Amino acid sequence: MDSKLGFFILVDAGDNDVHKIREELLKIDEIVLVHCLIGPTDLICYGEAESLEAMREVITQKASALIEAKFNPISHTQTCLSLECHGKHLSADLHGHPEKTAAWIFADINIASALDISERLLSKNPEIICAHTVLGAQDTIFYVEAENLDRLMAVVDDGVRILRGIGNEGKSVKALSRTDTRLVLMP
């Protein structure tokens, strides 16, 4: 990622039409892509801002004002700041409307080095497009695109869930303590 600051906004849409919210959020210049999801979160937005002040403005003013002006109350939003990105850069052209089966994987890291884990996962699984080390409720957010659901599940089950890292004194430990996979649902 370049010098821009990356961030994620997770949206629980309540009784609103998620596709209409998606369309409105994409009108904000700093929002790069918005995916509709299956799972506890209805939408994930990925954005980039020139500065911390610009990011704050998007999160606290632009997105909330847009949503409040056009929709019934939103149940909940959650923001995660991207501290570091490994892998490919997310773009609207390549990832805004996935042609393949796609998912976001939220993971908690069980050991200290998120960088090593992200690099290992990316090197073993070309379906993992990027891994963001984040400040938020999770430690890492992965974006995955696979040819079909079977391959996606193989990446999640065989690649992500069983990844083992090296702990103290060379003992093998489970590197990820928790994963939460949310499928992208786009018409």
N, CA and C atoms as an extended XYZ file, in Angstrom:
561
Properties=species:S:1:pos:R:3:atomname:S:1:resname:S:1:resid:I:1 pbc="F F F"
N         0.845       -1.168        0.000 N   MET     1
C         0.000        0.000        0.000 CA  MET     1
C         0.892        1.234        0.000 C   MET     1
N         0.444        2.303       -0.646 N   ASP     2
C         1.232        3.530       -0.704 CA  ASP     2
C         1.095        4.317        0.592 C   ASP     2
N         1.330        5.606        0.553 N   SER     3
C         1.350        6.417        1.767 CA  SER     3
C        -0.036        6.729        2.318 C   SER     3
N        -1.073        6.308        1.664 N   LYS     4
C        -2.423        6.537        2.172 CA  LYS     4
C        -2.685        5.644        3.379 C   LYS     4
N        -3.597        6.095        4.229 N   LEU     5
C        -3.984        5.341        5.414 CA  LEU     5
C        -5.201        4.491        5.088 C   LEU     5
N        -5.089        3.190        5.301 N   GLY     6
C        -6.194        2.284        5.016 CA  GLY     6
C        -7.074        2.080        6.234 C   GLY     6
N        -8.347        1.838        5.982 N   PHE     7
C        -9.295        1.584        7.067 CA  PHE     7
C       -10.448        0.732        6.562 C   PHE     7
N       -11.098        0.068        7.496 N   PHE     8
C       -12.277       -0.748        7.207 CA  PHE     8
C       -13.427       -0.238        8.056 C   PHE     8
N       -14.615       -0.236        7.477 N   ILE     9
C       -15.835        0.041        8.227 CA  ILE     9
C       -16.752       -1.158        8.008 C   ILE     9
N       -17.118       -1.813        9.092 N   LEU    10
C       -18.059       -2.930        9.049 CA  LEU    10
C       -19.428       -2.386        9.426 C   LEU    10
N       -20.447       -2.735        8.649 N   VAL    11
C       -21.776       -2.160        8.847 CA  VAL    11
C       -22.806       -3.269        9.035 C   VAL    11
N       -23.553       -3.190       10.128 N   ASP    12
C       -24.743       -4.012       10.315 CA  ASP    12
C       -25.907       -3.128        9.880 C   ASP    12
N       -26.567       -3.474        8.798 N   ALA    13
C       -27.513       -2.585        8.134 CA  ALA    13
C       -28.896       -2.522        8.755 C   ALA    13
N       -29.162       -3.337        9.747 N   GLY    14
C       -30.509       -3.321       10.317 CA  GLY    14
C       -31.507       -3.799        9.276 C   GLY    14
N       -32.635       -3.089        9.133 N   ASP    15
C       -33.657       -3.501        8.162 CA  ASP    15
C       -33.537       -2.770        6.826 C   ASP    15
N       -32.372       -2.204        6.553 N   ASN    16
C       -32.144       -1.468        5.310 CA  ASN    16
C       -31.677       -2.392        4.186 C   ASN    16
N       -31.826       -1.929        2.962 N   ASP    17
C       -31.366       -2.653        1.776 CA  ASP    17
C       -29.854       -2.475        1.670 C   ASP    17
N       -29.102       -3.553        1.841 N   VAL    18
C       -27.637       -3.468        1.846 CA  VAL    18
C       -27.079       -2.992        0.512 C   VAL    18
N       -27.738       -3.333       -0.574 N   HIS    19
C       -27.238       -2.924       -1.888 CA  HIS    19
C       -27.384       -1.411       -2.097 C   HIS    19
N       -28.447       -0.846       -1.556 N   LYS    20
C       -28.620        0.612       -1.642 CA  LYS    20
C       -27.597        1.330       -0.757 C   LYS    20
N       -27.335        0.786        0.425 N   ILE    21
C       -26.301        1.373        1.289 CA  ILE    21
C       -24.951        1.287        0.594 C   ILE    21
N       -24.668        0.152       -0.035 N   ARG    22
C       -23.411       -0.022       -0.767 CA  ARG    22
C       -23.260        1.059       -1.832 C   ARG    22
N       -24.296        1.272       -2.622 N   GLU    23
C       -24.253        2.287       -3.679 CA  GLU    23
C       -23.947        3.674       -3.114 C   GLU    23
N       -24.554        4.005       -1.997 N   GLU    24
C       -24.342        5.320       -1.390 CA  GLU    24
C       -22.927        5.459       -0.822 C   GLU    24
N       -22.438        4.417       -0.163 N   LEU    25
C       -21.100        4.483        0.413 CA  LEU    25
C       -20.025        4.630       -0.668 C   LEU    25
N       -20.270        4.028       -1.833 N   LEU    26
C       -19.300        4.132       -2.925 CA  LEU    26
C       -19.217        5.541       -3.511 C   LEU    26
N       -20.146        6.412       -3.150 N   LYS    27
C       -20.104        7.806       -3.600 CA  LYS    27
C       -19.073        8.626       -2.830 C   LYS    27
N       -18.580        8.087       -1.726 N   ILE    28
C       -17.555        8.772       -0.930 CA  ILE    28
C       -16.202        8.491       -1.581 C   ILE    28
N       -15.493        9.541       -1.939 N   ASP    29
C       -14.238        9.403       -2.686 CA  ASP    29
C       -13.226        8.479       -2.020 C   ASP    29
N       -13.133        8.505       -0.716 N   GLU    30
C       -12.122        7.727       -0.002 CA  GLU    30
C       -12.472        6.244        0.117 C   GLU    30
N       -13.719        5.877       -0.148 N   ILE    31
C       -14.127        4.473       -0.067 CA  ILE    31
C       -13.736        3.785       -1.373 C   ILE    31
N       -12.860        2.796       -1.290 N   VAL    32
C       -12.331        2.092       -2.456 CA  VAL    32
C       -13.293        1.004       -2.917 C   VAL    32
N       -13.799        0.213       -1.968 N   LEU    33
C       -14.741       -0.838       -2.326 CA  LEU    33
C       -15.656       -1.133       -1.158 C   LEU    33
N       -16.835       -1.664       -1.485 N   VAL    34
C       -17.811       -2.079       -0.487 CA  VAL    34
C       -18.353       -3.431       -0.940 C   VAL    34
N       -18.279       -4.419       -0.055 N   HIS    35
C       -18.813       -5.746       -0.353 CA  HIS    35
C       -19.978       -6.047        0.584 C   HIS    35
N       -21.013       -6.660        0.032 N   CYS    36
C       -22.110       -7.191        0.828 CA  CYS    36
C       -21.683       -8.575        1.302 C   CYS    36
N       -21.988       -8.895        2.549 N   LEU    37
C       -21.490      -10.123        3.160 CA  LEU    37
C       -22.603      -11.009        3.679 C   LEU    37
N       -22.289      -12.288        3.812 N   ILE    38
C       -23.130      -13.231        4.544 CA  ILE    38
C       -22.455      -13.410        5.898 C   ILE    38
N       -23.189      -13.211        6.954 N   GLY    39
C       -22.607      -13.367        8.287 CA  GLY    39
C       -23.115      -12.299        9.214 C   GLY    39
N       -22.452      -12.113       10.322 N   PRO    40
C       -22.927      -11.148       11.314 CA  PRO    40
C       -22.781       -9.692       10.875 C   PRO    40
N       -21.995       -9.446        9.857 N   THR    41
C       -21.825       -8.097        9.327 CA  THR    41
C       -22.406       -8.069        7.911 C   THR    41
N       -23.192       -7.036        7.607 N   ASP    42
C       -23.848       -6.959        6.305 CA  ASP    42
C       -22.956       -6.398        5.209 C   ASP    42
N       -22.070       -5.473        5.573 N   LEU    43
C       -21.207       -4.812        4.598 CA  LEU    43
C       -19.811       -4.620        5.172 C   LEU    43
N       -18.816       -4.677        4.291 N   ILE    44
C       -17.465       -4.263        4.663 CA  ILE    44
C       -17.033       -3.212        3.650 C   ILE    44
N       -16.538       -2.099        4.151 N   CYS    45
C       -16.019       -1.024        3.311 CA  CYS    45
C       -14.514       -0.968        3.525 C   CYS    45
N       -13.784       -0.841        2.433 N   TYR    46
C       -12.356       -0.587        2.544 CA  TYR    46
C       -12.111        0.788        1.950 C   TYR    46
N       -11.411        1.622        2.713 N   GLY    47
C       -11.126        2.968        2.245 CA  GLY    47
C        -9.689        3.359        2.489 C   GLY    47
N        -9.299        4.425        1.816 N   GLU    48
C        -7.954        4.984        1.976 CA  GLU    48
C        -8.071        6.493        2.049 C   GLU    48
N        -7.335        7.081        2.961 N   ALA    49
C        -7.366        8.531        3.147 CA  ALA    49
C        -5.953        9.091        3.119 C   ALA    49
N        -5.846       10.342        2.725 N   GLU    50
C        -4.556       11.022        2.625 CA  GLU    50
C        -3.929       11.309        3.987 C   GLU    50
N        -4.782       11.471        5.001 N   SER    51
C        -4.272       11.832        6.330 CA  SER    51
C        -5.193       11.263        7.403 C   SER    51
N        -4.729       11.320        8.630 N   LEU    52
C        -5.544       10.878        9.751 CA  LEU    52
C        -6.798       11.741        9.873 C   LEU    52
N        -6.660       13.023        9.646 N   GLU    53
C        -7.811       13.937        9.704 CA  GLU    53
C        -8.833       13.585        8.624 C   GLU    53
N        -8.371       13.288        7.414 N   ALA    54
C        -9.280       12.920        6.328 CA  ALA    54
C        -9.985       11.595        6.642 C   ALA    54
N        -9.265       10.644        7.238 N   MET    55
C        -9.872        9.372        7.628 CA  MET    55
C       -10.931        9.604        8.706 C   MET    55
N       -10.605       10.425        9.676 N   ARG    56
C       -11.569       10.733       10.739 CA  ARG    56
C       -12.829       11.352       10.152 C   ARG    56
N       -12.670       12.239        9.185 N   GLU    57
C       -13.813       12.892        8.561 CA  GLU    57
C       -14.708       11.885        7.826 C   GLU    57
N       -14.095       10.943        7.125 N   VAL    58
C       -14.882        9.916        6.431 CA  VAL    58
C       -15.658        9.084        7.437 C   VAL    58
N       -14.972        8.616        8.468 N   ILE    59
C       -15.583        7.707        9.432 CA  ILE    59
C       -16.643        8.398       10.282 C   ILE    59
N       -16.345        9.589       10.788 N   THR    60
C       -17.262       10.226       11.735 CA  THR    60
C       -18.273       11.166       11.091 C   THR    60
N       -17.996       11.634        9.870 N   GLN    61
C       -18.915       12.591        9.267 CA  GLN    61
C       -19.512       12.114        7.953 C   GLN    61
N       -18.688       11.854        6.959 N   LYS    62
C       -19.205       11.540        5.624 CA  LYS    62
C       -20.059       10.274        5.612 C   LYS    62
N       -19.526        9.180        6.105 N   ALA    63
C       -20.259        7.906        6.058 CA  ALA    63
C       -21.489        7.955        6.947 C   ALA    63
N       -21.344        8.450        8.159 N   SER    64
C       -22.488        8.463        9.067 CA  SER    64
C       -23.566        9.431        8.594 C   SER    64
N       -23.188       10.604        8.081 N   ALA    65
C       -24.180       11.569        7.584 CA  ALA    65
C       -24.935       11.000        6.391 C   ALA    65
N       -24.227       10.355        5.494 N   LEU    66
C       -24.846        9.765        4.313 CA  LEU    66
C       -25.843        8.679        4.715 C   LEU    66
N       -25.430        7.816        5.616 N   ILE    67
C       -26.292        6.727        6.054 CA  ILE    67
C       -27.504        7.262        6.807 C   ILE    67
N       -27.288        8.186        7.735 N   GLU    68
C       -28.378        8.721        8.539 CA  GLU    68
C       -29.393        9.488        7.703 C   GLU    68
N       -28.936       10.167        6.649 N   ALA    69
C       -29.829       10.978        5.826 CA  ALA    69
C       -30.743       10.125        4.947 C   ALA    69
N       -30.322        8.930        4.578 N   LYS    70
C       -31.068        8.164        3.575 CA  LYS    70
C       -31.666        6.855        4.066 C   LYS    70
N       -31.294        6.399        5.254 N   PHE    71
C       -31.725        5.076        5.677 CA  PHE    71
C       -32.260        5.092        7.102 C   PHE    71
N       -33.001        4.017        7.427 N   ASN    72
C       -33.421        3.811        8.806 CA  ASN    72
C       -32.170        3.645        9.652 C   ASN    72
N       -32.302        3.751       10.953 N   PRO    73
C       -31.089        3.618       11.771 CA  PRO    73
C       -30.319        2.334       11.464 C   PRO    73
N       -29.016        2.486       11.376 N   ILE    74
C       -28.109        1.362       11.178 CA  ILE    74
C       -27.900        0.722       12.544 C   ILE    74
N       -27.904       -0.608       12.584 N   SER    75
C       -27.763       -1.310       13.859 CA  SER    75
C       -26.425       -1.044       14.526 C   SER    75
N       -25.335       -1.082       13.714 N   HIS    76
C       -24.013       -0.991       14.329 CA  HIS    76
C       -22.967       -0.791       13.239 C   HIS    76
N       -21.926       -0.043       13.557 N   THR    77
C       -20.743        0.019       12.697 CA  THR    77
C       -19.518       -0.243       13.559 C   THR    77
N       -18.481       -0.717       12.923 N   GLN    78
C       -17.214       -0.977       13.605 CA  GLN    78
C       -16.106       -0.550       12.660 C   GLN    78
N       -15.117        0.130       13.181 N   THR    79
C       -14.007        0.610       12.360 CA  THR    79
C       -12.717       -0.084       12.757 C   THR    79
N       -11.940       -0.460       11.766 N   CYS    80
C       -10.612       -1.038       11.985 CA  CYS    80
C        -9.623       -0.238       11.154 C   CYS    80
N        -8.523        0.147       11.753 N   LEU    81
C        -7.477        0.863       11.032 CA  LEU    81
C        -6.440       -0.125       10.536 C   LEU    81
N        -6.063       -0.009        9.278 N   SER    82
C        -5.048       -0.887        8.709 CA  SER    82
C        -3.673       -0.354        9.084 C   SER    82
N        -2.939       -1.132        9.863 N   LEU    83
C        -1.604       -0.736       10.285 CA  LEU    83
C        -0.554       -1.132        9.258 C   LEU    83
N        -0.849       -2.218        8.536 N   GLU    84
C         0.113       -2.745        7.574 CA  GLU    84
C        -0.634       -3.651        6.605 C   GLU    84
N        -0.244       -3.597        5.332 N   CYS    85
C        -0.869       -4.443        4.321 CA  CYS    85
C         0.192       -5.309        3.664 C   CYS    85
N        -0.107       -6.595        3.553 N   HIS    86
C         0.767       -7.543        2.870 CA  HIS    86
C        -0.003       -8.092        1.681 C   HIS    86
N         0.683       -8.319        0.585 N   GLY    87
C         0.027       -8.840       -0.597 CA  GLY    87
C        -0.336       -7.728       -1.556 C   GLY    87
N        -1.362       -7.977       -2.349 N   LYS    88
C        -1.780       -7.032       -3.381 CA  LYS    88
C        -2.602       -5.888       -2.786 C   LYS    88
N        -2.579       -4.786       -3.484 N   HIS    89
C        -3.360       -3.615       -3.102 CA  HIS    89
C        -4.794       -3.827       -3.569 C   HIS    89
N        -5.775       -3.562       -2.711 N   LEU    90
C        -7.170       -3.678       -3.100 CA  LEU    90
C        -7.551       -2.504       -3.994 C   LEU    90
N        -8.261       -2.793       -5.075 N   SER    91
C        -8.715       -1.725       -5.961 CA  SER    91
C       -10.144       -2.003       -6.396 C   SER    91
N       -10.869       -0.943       -6.711 N   ALA    92
C       -12.254       -1.082       -7.160 CA  ALA    92
C       -12.317       -1.853       -8.471 C   ALA    92
N       -11.367       -1.599       -9.366 N   ASP    93
C       -11.374       -2.264      -10.672 CA  ASP    93
C       -11.209       -3.776      -10.551 C   ASP    93
N       -10.272       -4.217       -9.725 N   LEU    94
C        -9.972       -5.644       -9.621 CA  LEU    94
C       -10.827       -6.385       -8.597 C   LEU    94
N       -11.217       -5.697       -7.526 N   HIS    95
C       -11.855       -6.398       -6.414 CA  HIS    95
C       -13.220       -5.840       -6.009 C   HIS    95
N       -13.639       -4.753       -6.626 N   GLY    96
C       -14.886       -4.106       -6.231 CA  GLY    96
C       -16.123       -4.955       -6.449 C   GLY    96
N       -16.100       -5.768       -7.489 N   HIS    97
C       -17.217       -6.666       -7.788 CA  HIS    97
C       -16.618       -8.018       -8.191 C   HIS    97
N       -16.291       -8.862       -7.208 N   PRO    98
C       -15.553      -10.100       -7.490 CA  PRO    98
C       -16.265      -11.003       -8.485 C   PRO    98
N       -15.503      -11.497       -9.442 N   GLU    99
C       -16.034      -12.464      -10.401 CA  GLU    99
C       -15.869      -13.884       -9.877 C   GLU    99
N       -14.991      -14.058       -8.907 N   LYS   100
C       -14.759      -15.366       -8.303 CA  LYS   100
C       -15.498      -15.433       -6.968 C   LYS   100
N       -15.447      -16.587       -6.338 N   THR   101
C       -15.992      -16.747       -4.997 CA  THR   101
C       -15.042      -16.023       -4.044 C   THR   101
N       -15.587      -15.131       -3.235 N   ALA   102
C       -14.736      -14.298       -2.387 CA  ALA   102
C       -15.218      -14.328       -0.939 C   ALA   102
N       -14.270      -14.053       -0.042 N   ALA   103
C       -14.588      -13.998        1.380 CA  ALA   103
C       -13.585      -13.111        2.101 C   ALA   103
N       -14.007      -12.621        3.222 N   TRP   104
C       -13.146      -11.895        4.158 CA  TRP   104
C       -12.985      -12.791        5.374 C   TRP   104
N       -11.752      -12.933        5.825 N   ILE   105
C       -11.464      -13.752        7.007 CA  ILE   105
C       -10.906      -12.828        8.083 C   ILE   105
N       -11.581      -12.805        9.203 N   PHE   106
C       -11.144      -12.020       10.354 CA  PHE   106
C       -10.455      -12.985       11.303 C   PHE   106
N        -9.244      -12.639       11.739 N   ALA   107
C        -8.476      -13.584       12.552 CA  ALA   107
C        -7.817      -12.889       13.731 C   ALA   107
N        -7.730      -13.626       14.807 N   ASP   108
C        -6.959      -13.207       15.972 CA  ASP   108
C        -5.667      -14.008       15.969 C   ASP   108
N        -4.569      -13.320       16.197 N   ILE   109
C        -3.257      -13.940       16.173 CA  ILE   109
C        -2.938      -14.464       17.564 C   ILE   109
N        -2.471      -15.691       17.631 N   ASN   110
C        -2.156      -16.335       18.899 CA  ASN   110
C        -0.704      -16.113       19.316 C   ASN   110
N         0.144      -15.724       18.349 N   ILE   111
C         1.543      -15.498       18.656 CA  ILE   111
C         1.920      -14.096       18.220 C   ILE   111
N         3.107      -13.659       18.542 N   ALA   112
C         3.491      -12.264       18.410 CA  ALA   112
C         3.653      -11.745       16.991 C   ALA   112
N         4.082      -12.525       16.038 N   SER   113
C         4.459      -11.967       14.751 CA  SER   113
C         3.400      -12.132       13.672 C   SER   113
N         2.520      -11.149       13.545 N   ALA   114
C         1.497      -11.165       12.502 CA  ALA   114
C         2.133      -11.097       11.123 C   ALA   114
N         3.264      -10.414       10.991 N   LEU   115
C         3.946      -10.299        9.703 CA  LEU   115
C         4.335      -11.670        9.179 C   LEU   115
N         4.956      -12.481       10.011 N   ASP   116
C         5.370      -13.816        9.580 CA  ASP   116
C         4.174      -14.658        9.166 C   ASP   116
N         3.091      -14.566        9.912 N   ILE   117
C         1.899      -15.345        9.608 CA  ILE   117
C         1.319      -14.904        8.276 C   ILE   117
N         1.175      -13.612        8.078 N   SER   118
C         0.617      -13.095        6.818 CA  SER   118
C         1.484      -13.498        5.643 C   SER   118
N         2.779      -13.340        5.768 N   GLU   119
C         3.678      -13.710        4.672 CA  GLU   119
C         3.606      -15.204        4.372 C   GLU   119
N         3.534      -16.033        5.397 N   ARG   120
C         3.438      -17.483        5.186 CA  ARG   120
C         2.142      -17.849        4.488 C   ARG   120
N         1.032      -17.256        4.929 N   LEU   121
C        -0.251      -17.549        4.299 CA  LEU   121
C        -0.280      -17.096        2.844 C   LEU   121
N         0.241      -15.905        2.580 N   LEU   122
C         0.262      -15.387        1.210 CA  LEU   122
C         1.143      -16.246        0.301 C   LEU   122
N         2.259      -16.717        0.810 N   SER   123
C         3.160      -17.517       -0.020 CA  SER   123
C         2.592      -18.907       -0.304 C   SER   123
N         1.801      -19.452        0.613 N   LYS   124
C         1.244      -20.788        0.448 CA  LYS   124
C        -0.079      -20.803       -0.314 C   LYS   124
N        -0.790      -19.683       -0.328 N   ASN   125
C        -2.142      -19.651       -0.877 CA  ASN   125
C        -2.316      -18.453       -1.805 C   ASN   125
N        -2.157      -18.640       -3.115 N   PRO   126
C        -2.304      -17.504       -4.036 CA  PRO   126
C        -3.712      -16.924       -4.043 C   PRO   126
N        -4.675      -17.639       -3.503 N   GLU   127
C        -6.044      -17.120       -3.428 CA  GLU   127
C        -6.179      -15.989       -2.409 C   GLU   127
N        -5.260      -15.934       -1.453 N   ILE   128
C        -5.301      -14.841       -0.471 CA  ILE   128
C        -4.713      -13.611       -1.155 C   ILE   128
N        -5.560      -12.640       -1.412 N   ILE   129
C        -5.169      -11.442       -2.149 CA  ILE   129
C        -4.335      -10.518       -1.260 C   ILE   129
N        -4.812      -10.301       -0.037 N   CYS   130
C        -4.070       -9.424        0.874 CA  CYS   130
C        -4.400       -9.760        2.318 C   CYS   130
N        -3.511       -9.316        3.185 N   ALA   131
C        -3.683       -9.474        4.628 CA  ALA   131
C        -3.375       -8.128        5.271 C   ALA   131
N        -4.333       -7.606        6.000 N   HIS   132
C        -4.150       -6.330        6.691 CA  HIS   132
C        -4.007       -6.594        8.184 C   HIS   132
N        -2.916       -6.163        8.758 N   THR   133
C        -2.787       -6.136       10.204 CA  THR   133
C        -3.573       -4.911       10.650 C   THR   133
N        -4.535       -5.098       11.552 N   VAL   134
C        -5.446       -4.001       11.889 CA  VAL   134
C        -5.474       -3.694       13.377 C   VAL   134
N        -5.882       -2.487       13.644 N   LEU   135
C        -6.187       -2.047       15.002 CA  LEU   135
C        -7.696       -2.035       15.089 C   LEU   135
N        -8.244       -2.928       15.878 N   GLY   136
C        -9.688       -3.063       15.973 CA  GLY   136
C       -10.013       -4.319       16.754 C   GLY   136
N       -11.190       -4.861       16.523 N   ALA   137
C       -11.633       -6.041       17.265 CA  ALA   137
C       -10.854       -7.296       16.874 C   ALA   137
N       -10.282       -7.325       15.661 N   GLN   138
C        -9.483       -8.456       15.213 CA  GLN   138
C        -8.032       -8.010       15.063 C   GLN   138
N        -7.149       -8.987       14.867 N   ASP   139
C        -5.740       -8.672       14.642 CA  ASP   139
C        -5.414       -8.534       13.154 C   ASP   139
N        -6.065       -9.366       12.334 N   THR   140
C        -5.771       -9.404       10.904 CA  THR   140
C        -7.055       -9.616       10.127 C   THR   140
N        -7.130       -8.970        8.956 N   ILE   141
C        -8.241       -9.182        8.037 CA  ILE   141
C        -7.636       -9.623        6.707 C   ILE   141
N        -8.051      -10.801        6.246 N   PHE   142
C        -7.590      -11.359        4.979 CA  PHE   142
C        -8.709      -11.232        3.950 C   PHE   142
N        -8.336      -10.963        2.699 N   TYR   143
C        -9.306      -11.007        1.599 CA  TYR   143
C        -8.898      -12.125        0.661 C   TYR   143
N        -9.865      -13.017        0.331 N   VAL   144
C        -9.593      -14.219       -0.448 CA  VAL   144
C       -10.541      -14.284       -1.643 C   VAL   144
N        -9.994      -14.646       -2.811 N   GLU   145
C       -10.805      -14.940       -3.997 CA  GLU   145
C       -10.366      -16.293       -4.533 C   GLU   145
N       -11.338      -17.186       -4.747 N   ALA   146
C       -11.031      -18.530       -5.254 CA  ALA   146
C       -11.951      -18.856       -6.427 C   ALA   146
N       -11.553      -19.843       -7.204 N   GLU   147
C       -12.326      -20.241       -8.397 CA  GLU   147
C       -13.733      -20.695       -8.052 C   GLU   147
N       -13.891      -21.354       -6.905 N   ASN   148
C       -15.212      -21.844       -6.509 CA  ASN   148
C       -15.258      -21.992       -4.989 C   ASN   148
N       -16.429      -22.326       -4.485 N   LEU   149
C       -16.607      -22.432       -3.038 CA  LEU   149
C       -15.772      -23.553       -2.439 C   LEU   149
N       -15.632      -24.662       -3.150 N   ASP   150
C       -14.807      -25.764       -2.633 CA  ASP   150
C       -13.359      -25.319       -2.427 C   ASP   150
N       -12.808      -24.605       -3.400 N   ARG   151
C       -11.416      -24.143       -3.273 CA  ARG   151
C       -11.302      -23.103       -2.162 C   ARG   151
N       -12.288      -22.235       -2.058 N   LEU   152
C       -12.276      -21.239       -0.985 CA  LEU   152
C       -12.262      -21.927        0.378 C   LEU   152
N       -13.092      -22.939        0.543 N   MET   153
C       -13.140      -23.654        1.819 CA  MET   153
C       -11.838      -24.399        2.080 C   MET   153
N       -11.190      -24.898        1.029 N   ALA   154
C        -9.893      -25.559        1.211 CA  ALA   154
C        -8.854      -24.560        1.708 C   ALA   154
N        -8.865      -23.351        1.171 N   VAL   155
C        -7.926      -22.317        1.639 CA  VAL   155
C        -8.201      -21.997        3.110 C   VAL   155
N        -9.478      -21.851        3.449 N   VAL   156
C        -9.834      -21.532        4.842 CA  VAL   156
C        -9.468      -22.690        5.762 C   VAL   156
N        -9.883      -23.896        5.410 N   ASP   157
C        -9.668      -25.048        6.294 CA  ASP   157
C        -8.217      -25.511        6.338 C   ASP   157
N        -7.600      -25.694        5.169 N   ASP   158
C        -6.254      -26.254        5.112 CA  ASP   158
C        -5.163      -25.197        5.211 C   ASP   158
N        -5.469      -23.981        4.779 N   GLY   159
C        -4.458      -22.931        4.788 CA  GLY   159
C        -4.493      -22.087        6.041 C   GLY   159
N        -5.654      -21.521        6.326 N   VAL   160
C        -5.751      -20.548        7.412 CA  VAL   160
C        -5.938      -21.210        8.767 C   VAL   160
N        -6.903      -22.090        8.894 N   ARG   161
C        -7.238      -22.634       10.210 CA  ARG   161
C        -6.158      -23.516       10.808 C   ARG   161
N        -5.400      -24.243        9.981 N   ILE   162
C        -4.414      -25.160       10.556 CA  ILE   162
C        -2.998      -24.599       10.537 C   ILE   162
N        -2.853      -23.349       10.130 N   LEU   163
C        -1.515      -22.756       10.111 CA  LEU   163
C        -0.906      -22.862       11.504 C   LEU   163
N         0.297      -23.344       11.540 N   ARG   164
C         0.990      -23.464       12.815 CA  ARG   164
C         2.240      -22.606       12.784 C   ARG   164
N         2.509      -21.961       13.875 N   GLY   165
C         3.694      -21.125       14.000 CA  GLY   165
C         4.650      -21.735       14.996 C   GLY   165
N         5.771      -21.114       15.159 N   ILE   166
C         6.771      -21.593       16.100 CA  ILE   166
C         6.699      -20.746       17.364 C   ILE   166
N         6.472      -21.386       18.475 N   GLY   167
C         6.365      -20.689       19.743 CA  GLY   167
C         7.675      -20.708       20.507 C   GLY   167
N         7.600      -20.504       21.785 N   ASN   168
C         8.774      -20.502       22.650 CA  ASN   168
C         9.485      -21.844       22.592 C   ASN   168
N        10.799      -21.795       22.595 N   GLU   169
C        11.650      -22.980       22.610 CA  GLU   169
C        11.391      -23.912       21.434 C   GLU   169
N        10.955      -23.366       20.297 N   GLY   170
C        10.769      -24.151       19.090 CA  GLY   170
C         9.554      -25.048       19.067 C   GLY   170
N         8.653      -24.930       20.041 N   LYS   171
C         7.455      -25.764       20.076 CA  LYS   171
C         6.447      -25.257       19.048 C   LYS   171
N         5.754      -26.175       18.445 N   SER   172
C         4.713      -25.814       17.488 CA  SER   172
C         3.476      -25.349       18.251 C   SER   172
N         2.918      -24.211       17.823 N   VAL   173
C         1.698      -23.693       18.439 CA  VAL   173
C         0.746      -23.268       17.334 C   VAL   173
N        -0.536      -23.240       17.648 N   LYS   174
C        -1.514      -22.757       16.687 CA  LYS   174
C        -1.351      -21.250       16.588 C   LYS   174
N        -1.104      -20.740       15.369 N   ALA   175
C        -0.801      -19.321       15.173 CA  ALA   175
C        -2.038      -18.434       15.241 C   ALA   175
N        -3.172      -18.943       14.770 N   LEU   176
C        -4.402      -18.163       14.784 CA  LEU   176
C        -5.339      -18.743       15.832 C   LEU   176
N        -5.742      -17.919       16.780 N   SER   177
C        -6.585      -18.426       17.857 CA  SER   177
C        -8.061      -18.457       17.477 C   SER   177
N        -8.470      -17.617       16.528 N   ARG   178
C        -9.880      -17.571       16.132 CA  ARG   178
C        -9.966      -17.038       14.718 C   ARG   178
N       -10.835      -17.636       13.912 N   THR   179
C       -11.106      -17.100       12.582 CA  THR   179
C       -12.615      -16.965       12.408 C   THR   179
N       -12.994      -15.995       11.619 N   ASP   180
C       -14.404      -15.726       11.330 CA  ASP   180
C       -14.460      -15.410        9.833 C   ASP   180
N       -15.048      -16.322        9.054 N   THR   181
C       -15.102      -16.181        7.606 CA  THR   181
C       -16.470      -15.658        7.185 C   THR   181
N       -16.441      -14.615        6.343 N   ARG   182
C       -17.693      -14.004        5.851 CA  ARG   182
C       -17.655      -13.972        4.323 C   ARG   182
N       -18.567      -14.710        3.709 N   LEU   183
C       -18.639      -14.787        2.257 CA  LEU   183
C       -19.162      -13.484        1.658 C   LEU   183
N       -18.614      -13.118        0.511 N   VAL   184
C       -19.085      -11.946       -0.219 CA  VAL   184
C       -20.297      -12.370       -1.023 C   VAL   184
N       -21.375      -11.601       -0.914 N   LEU   185
C       -22.617      -11.870       -1.623 CA  LEU   185
C       -22.936      -10.677       -2.506 C   LEU   185
N       -22.607      -10.804       -3.778 N   MET   186
C       -22.818       -9.695       -4.717 CA  MET   186
C       -23.668      -10.205       -5.881 C   MET   186
N       -24.677       -9.432       -6.314 N   PRO   187
C       -25.526       -9.886       -7.421 CA  PRO   187
C       -24.761       -9.862       -8.738 C   PRO   187
